[in-house]
GROMACS .gro file of C-alpha atoms in nm:
model
  235
    1UNK     CA    1   1.446  -6.082   2.103
    2UNK     CA    2   1.730  -6.269   1.916
    3UNK     CA    3   1.671  -6.085   1.626
    4UNK     CA    4   1.694  -5.684   1.799
    5UNK     CA    5   2.015  -5.842   1.987
    6UNK     CA    6   2.217  -5.893   1.656
    7UNK     CA    7   2.021  -5.526   1.491
    8UNK     CA    8   2.188  -5.404   1.803
    9UNK     CA    9   2.516  -5.582   1.780
   10UNK     CA   10   2.520  -5.453   1.395
   11UNK     CA   11   2.472  -5.119   1.416
   12UNK     CA   12   2.684  -5.068   1.689
   13UNK     CA   13   2.918  -5.249   1.484
   14UNK     CA   14   2.866  -5.014   1.189
   15UNK     CA   15   2.977  -4.722   1.375
   16UNK     CA   16   3.286  -4.855   1.536
   17UNK     CA   17   3.336  -4.847   1.170
   18UNK     CA   18   3.197  -4.549   1.103
   19UNK     CA   19   3.444  -4.427   1.347
   20UNK     CA   20   3.762  -4.608   1.244
   21UNK     CA   21   3.731  -4.469   0.892
   22UNK     CA   22   3.619  -4.127   0.952
   23UNK     CA   23   3.992  -4.085   1.204
   24UNK     CA   24   4.229  -4.332   0.972
   25UNK     CA   25   4.054  -4.079   0.685
   26UNK     CA   26   4.098  -3.683   0.900
   27UNK     CA   27   4.462  -3.884   1.052
   28UNK     CA   28   4.537  -3.863   0.663
   29UNK     CA   29   4.355  -3.554   0.587
   30UNK     CA   30   4.644  -3.336   0.907
   31UNK     CA   31   4.903  -3.590   0.719
   32UNK     CA   32   4.846  -3.411   0.361
   33UNK     CA   33   4.744  -3.083   0.511
   34UNK     CA   34   5.108  -3.091   0.721
   35UNK     CA   35   5.303  -3.188   0.388
   36UNK     CA   36   5.153  -2.979   0.192
   37UNK     CA   37   5.064  -2.648   0.381
   38UNK     CA   38   5.261  -2.407   0.259
   39UNK     CA   39   5.103  -2.476  -0.037
   40UNK     CA   40   4.717  -2.512   0.091
   41UNK     CA   41   4.697  -2.224   0.332
   42UNK     CA   42   4.696  -1.901   0.085
   43UNK     CA   43   4.377  -2.132  -0.034
   44UNK     CA   44   4.241  -2.137   0.313
   45UNK     CA   45   4.297  -1.749   0.387
   46UNK     CA   46   4.126  -1.720  -0.011
   47UNK     CA   47   3.849  -1.900   0.170
   48UNK     CA   48   3.768  -1.736   0.479
   49UNK     CA   49   3.833  -1.348   0.329
   50UNK     CA   50   3.570  -1.472   0.113
   51UNK     CA   51   3.369  -1.663   0.314
   52UNK     CA   52   3.389  -1.289   0.554
   53UNK     CA   53   3.305  -1.063   0.244
   54UNK     CA   54   3.051  -1.205   0.188
   55UNK     CA   55   2.854  -1.272   0.609
   56UNK     CA   56   2.951  -0.858   0.597
   57UNK     CA   57   2.807  -0.758   0.252
   58UNK     CA   58   2.453  -0.998   0.344
   59UNK     CA   59   2.413  -0.776   0.634
   60UNK     CA   60   2.562  -0.473   0.496
   61UNK     CA   61   2.252  -0.517   0.268
   62UNK     CA   62   1.993  -0.674   0.535
   63UNK     CA   63   2.071  -0.350   0.722
   64UNK     CA   64   1.970  -0.116   0.381
   65UNK     CA   65   1.664  -0.291   0.324
   66UNK     CA   66   1.568  -0.300   0.684
   67UNK     CA   67   1.633   0.092   0.661
   68UNK     CA   68   1.487   0.166   0.303
   69UNK     CA   69   1.202   0.009   0.463
   70UNK     CA   70   1.187   0.198   0.765
   71UNK     CA   71   1.191   0.520   0.588
   72UNK     CA   72   0.926   0.416   0.353
   73UNK     CA   73   0.647   0.327   0.624
   74UNK     CA   74   0.805   0.649   0.822
   75UNK     CA   75   0.712   0.938   0.501
   76UNK     CA   76   0.411   0.724   0.457
   77UNK     CA   77   0.303   0.802   0.825
   78UNK     CA   78   0.411   1.194   0.776
   79UNK     CA   79   0.225   1.226   0.491
   80UNK     CA   80  -0.120   1.090   0.634
   81UNK     CA   81   0.031   1.321   0.880
   82UNK     CA   82  -0.023   1.610   0.672
   83UNK     CA   83  -0.331   1.497   0.534
   84UNK     CA   84  -0.485   1.500   0.894
   85UNK     CA   85  -0.295   1.825   0.954
   86UNK     CA   86  -0.462   2.008   0.605
   87UNK     CA   87  -0.801   1.763   0.678
   88UNK     CA   88  -0.818   1.993   1.047
   89UNK     CA   89  -0.954   2.298   0.912
   90UNK     CA   90  -1.206   2.147   0.680
   91UNK     CA   91  -1.350   1.959   0.911
   92UNK     CA   92  -1.407   2.292   1.119
   93UNK     CA   93  -1.604   2.438   0.817
   94UNK     CA   94  -2.015   2.411   0.793
   95UNK     CA   95  -2.139   2.222   0.495
   96UNK     CA   96  -2.207   2.543   0.294
   97UNK     CA   97  -1.847   2.630   0.372
   98UNK     CA   98  -1.694   2.279   0.271
   99UNK     CA   99  -1.946   2.305  -0.084
  100UNK     CA  100  -1.724   2.636  -0.088
  101UNK     CA  101  -1.430   2.511  -0.055
  102UNK     CA  102  -1.486   2.216  -0.283
  103UNK     CA  103  -1.527   2.505  -0.509
  104UNK     CA  104  -1.258   2.646  -0.481
  105UNK     CA  105  -0.989   2.383  -0.532
  106UNK     CA  106  -1.192   2.288  -0.861
  107UNK     CA  107  -1.075   2.641  -0.927
  108UNK     CA  108  -0.781   2.612  -0.833
  109UNK     CA  109  -0.685   2.376  -1.050
  110UNK     CA  110  -0.741   2.469  -1.366
  111UNK     CA  111  -1.198   2.409  -1.378
  112UNK     CA  112  -1.418   2.694  -1.580
  113UNK     CA  113  -1.708   2.756  -1.510
  114UNK     CA  114  -1.727   2.664  -1.169
  115UNK     CA  115  -2.064   2.707  -0.947
  116UNK     CA  116  -2.232   2.623  -0.623
  117UNK     CA  117  -2.568   2.497  -0.573
  118UNK     CA  118  -2.583   2.624  -0.159
  119UNK     CA  119  -2.917   2.458  -0.167
  120UNK     CA  120  -3.154   2.167  -0.110
  121UNK     CA  121  -3.288   1.975  -0.433
  122UNK     CA  122  -3.004   2.001  -0.637
  123UNK     CA  123  -3.058   1.680  -0.774
  124UNK     CA  124  -2.697   1.554  -0.678
  125UNK     CA  125  -2.423   1.865  -0.807
  126UNK     CA  126  -2.325   2.081  -0.536
  127UNK     CA  127  -2.073   2.180  -0.787
  128UNK     CA  128  -2.078   2.197  -1.137
  129UNK     CA  129  -1.743   2.353  -1.362
  130UNK     CA  130  -1.535   2.229  -1.635
  131UNK     CA  131  -1.197   2.066  -1.636
  132UNK     CA  132  -0.958   2.261  -1.818
  133UNK     CA  133  -0.988   2.009  -2.169
  134UNK     CA  134  -1.403   2.138  -2.132
  135UNK     CA  135  -1.494   1.824  -1.983
  136UNK     CA  136  -1.845   1.900  -1.751
  137UNK     CA  137  -1.805   1.831  -1.418
  138UNK     CA  138  -2.050   1.781  -1.116
  139UNK     CA  139  -1.943   1.722  -0.761
  140UNK     CA  140  -2.131   1.628  -0.510
  141UNK     CA  141  -2.036   1.687  -0.108
  142UNK     CA  142  -2.074   1.496   0.177
  143UNK     CA  143  -1.974   1.674   0.482
  144UNK     CA  144  -1.971   1.343   0.676
  145UNK     CA  145  -1.733   1.328   1.010
  146UNK     CA  146  -1.407   1.086   1.013
  147UNK     CA  147  -1.548   0.770   1.109
  148UNK     CA  148  -1.894   0.752   0.929
  149UNK     CA  149  -1.849   0.548   0.546
  150UNK     CA  150  -2.080   0.672   0.227
  151UNK     CA  151  -2.372   0.466   0.207
  152UNK     CA  152  -2.528   0.301  -0.111
  153UNK     CA  153  -2.776   0.506  -0.037
  154UNK     CA  154  -2.636   0.840  -0.128
  155UNK     CA  155  -2.420   0.707  -0.402
  156UNK     CA  156  -2.737   0.587  -0.565
  157UNK     CA  157  -2.876   0.923  -0.583
  158UNK     CA  158  -2.580   1.047  -0.772
  159UNK     CA  159  -2.560   0.796  -0.999
  160UNK     CA  160  -2.977   0.820  -1.099
  161UNK     CA  161  -2.888   1.204  -1.112
  162UNK     CA  162  -2.541   1.342  -1.232
  163UNK     CA  163  -2.525   1.233  -1.588
  164UNK     CA  164  -2.891   1.201  -1.682
  165UNK     CA  165  -3.041   1.557  -1.484
  166UNK     CA  166  -2.708   1.633  -1.529
  167UNK     CA  167  -2.487   1.604  -1.821
  168UNK     CA  168  -2.211   1.520  -1.663
  169UNK     CA  169  -1.880   1.414  -1.805
  170UNK     CA  170  -1.665   1.364  -1.490
  171UNK     CA  171  -1.845   1.231  -1.176
  172UNK     CA  172  -1.677   1.337  -0.849
  173UNK     CA  173  -1.873   1.264  -0.538
  174UNK     CA  174  -1.639   1.355  -0.296
  175UNK     CA  175  -1.675   1.315   0.154
  176UNK     CA  176  -1.453   1.393   0.411
  177UNK     CA  177  -1.548   1.112   0.573
  178UNK     CA  178  -1.321   0.754   0.586
  179UNK     CA  179  -1.437   0.507   0.329
  180UNK     CA  180  -1.721   0.424   0.144
  181UNK     CA  181  -1.935   0.140   0.215
  182UNK     CA  182  -1.789  -0.190  -0.016
  183UNK     CA  183  -2.212  -0.136  -0.181
  184UNK     CA  184  -2.132   0.221  -0.264
  185UNK     CA  185  -1.790   0.138  -0.363
  186UNK     CA  186  -1.821  -0.063  -0.601
  187UNK     CA  187  -2.114   0.139  -0.781
  188UNK     CA  188  -1.894   0.414  -0.780
  189UNK     CA  189  -1.715   0.183  -0.996
  190UNK     CA  190  -1.961   0.037  -1.227
  191UNK     CA  191  -2.106   0.381  -1.334
  192UNK     CA  192  -1.756   0.520  -1.321
  193UNK     CA  193  -1.805   0.776  -1.037
  194UNK     CA  194  -1.468   0.865  -0.877
  195UNK     CA  195  -1.496   0.799  -0.518
  196UNK     CA  196  -1.289   1.103  -0.277
  197UNK     CA  197  -1.247   0.960  -0.010
  198UNK     CA  198  -1.080   1.142   0.345
  199UNK     CA  199  -0.745   1.044   0.234
  200UNK     CA  200  -0.761   1.148  -0.150
  201UNK     CA  201  -0.930   1.452   0.023
  202UNK     CA  202  -0.683   1.529   0.184
  203UNK     CA  203  -0.392   1.521  -0.041
  204UNK     CA  204  -0.610   1.759  -0.300
  205UNK     CA  205  -0.658   1.972   0.012
  206UNK     CA  206  -0.186   1.943   0.048
  207UNK     CA  207  -0.159   2.027  -0.341
  208UNK     CA  208  -0.249   1.712  -0.588
  209UNK     CA  209  -0.391   1.814  -0.922
  210UNK     CA  210  -0.756   1.726  -0.958
  211UNK     CA  211  -0.654   1.577  -1.243
  212UNK     CA  212  -0.436   1.281  -1.078
  213UNK     CA  213  -0.703   1.226  -0.839
  214UNK     CA  214  -0.938   1.123  -1.186
  215UNK     CA  215  -0.799   0.806  -1.215
  216UNK     CA  216  -0.720   0.674  -0.891
  217UNK     CA  217  -1.090   0.641  -0.785
  218UNK     CA  218  -1.105   0.611  -0.380
  219UNK     CA  219  -0.784   0.328  -0.404
  220UNK     CA  220  -0.590   0.342  -0.100
  221UNK     CA  221  -0.729   0.311   0.305
  222UNK     CA  222  -1.063   0.450   0.245
  223UNK     CA  223  -1.213   0.194  -0.002
  224UNK     CA  224  -1.435   0.053   0.263
  225UNK     CA  225  -1.280  -0.297   0.100
  226UNK     CA  226  -1.018  -0.302   0.340
  227UNK     CA  227  -0.754  -0.273   0.039
  228UNK     CA  228  -0.719  -0.087  -0.237
  229UNK     CA  229  -0.950  -0.046  -0.502
  230UNK     CA  230  -0.896  -0.132  -0.822
  231UNK     CA  231  -0.807   0.149  -1.059
  232UNK     CA  232  -1.015   0.296  -1.354
  233UNK     CA  233  -0.909   0.491  -1.690
  234UNK     CA  234  -0.987   0.879  -1.594
  235UNK     CA  235  -1.286   0.936  -1.705
   0.00000   0.00000   0.00000
């Protein structure tokens, strides 16, 4: 107890000493400022002005960053709405009409010798044609409800026929649903199949060129893996 009391007294004495010296130094500073005020006040005004300008600049910069981020988000939302509006007519098509529509998109983008199978037992080749550079294009079309996912079984069938049966140089799996399952997307990436989900299809419908979609291969929200799929070189 005695040791604690001594410690408390020492702390109080130290606190009083610090306060005393602070008061003395403060008084000295006030006297010095009063004696040299004509030389000090321009410096103080300059420092204050710089601080105010810096604070205003920081606020403006933050406001600009926020506005740019909001504008970017708004543009992305508008693009998504536009894709969905463009997909409304696609959703109204029958599966046969959907295959014919995909063939028209291929022709629009410069593909030649485009034909539509339009029958069952086509071994995954719903649309066949050639890109502008001569590569053979084989397309599998699946008209599914938007909320569905393309299962790995569908992708496995297409992988097994696109090149072995049809000799595809570029193989597209086009669907109206939003996602491929993780297994289906993994298989597509390993086997160099271009997976075109609803978002990419919407961009294609809105005017994106087929050649620009091929390197994306399922990138974006439709990858079915909760993020952005890795890019692949064009086939």
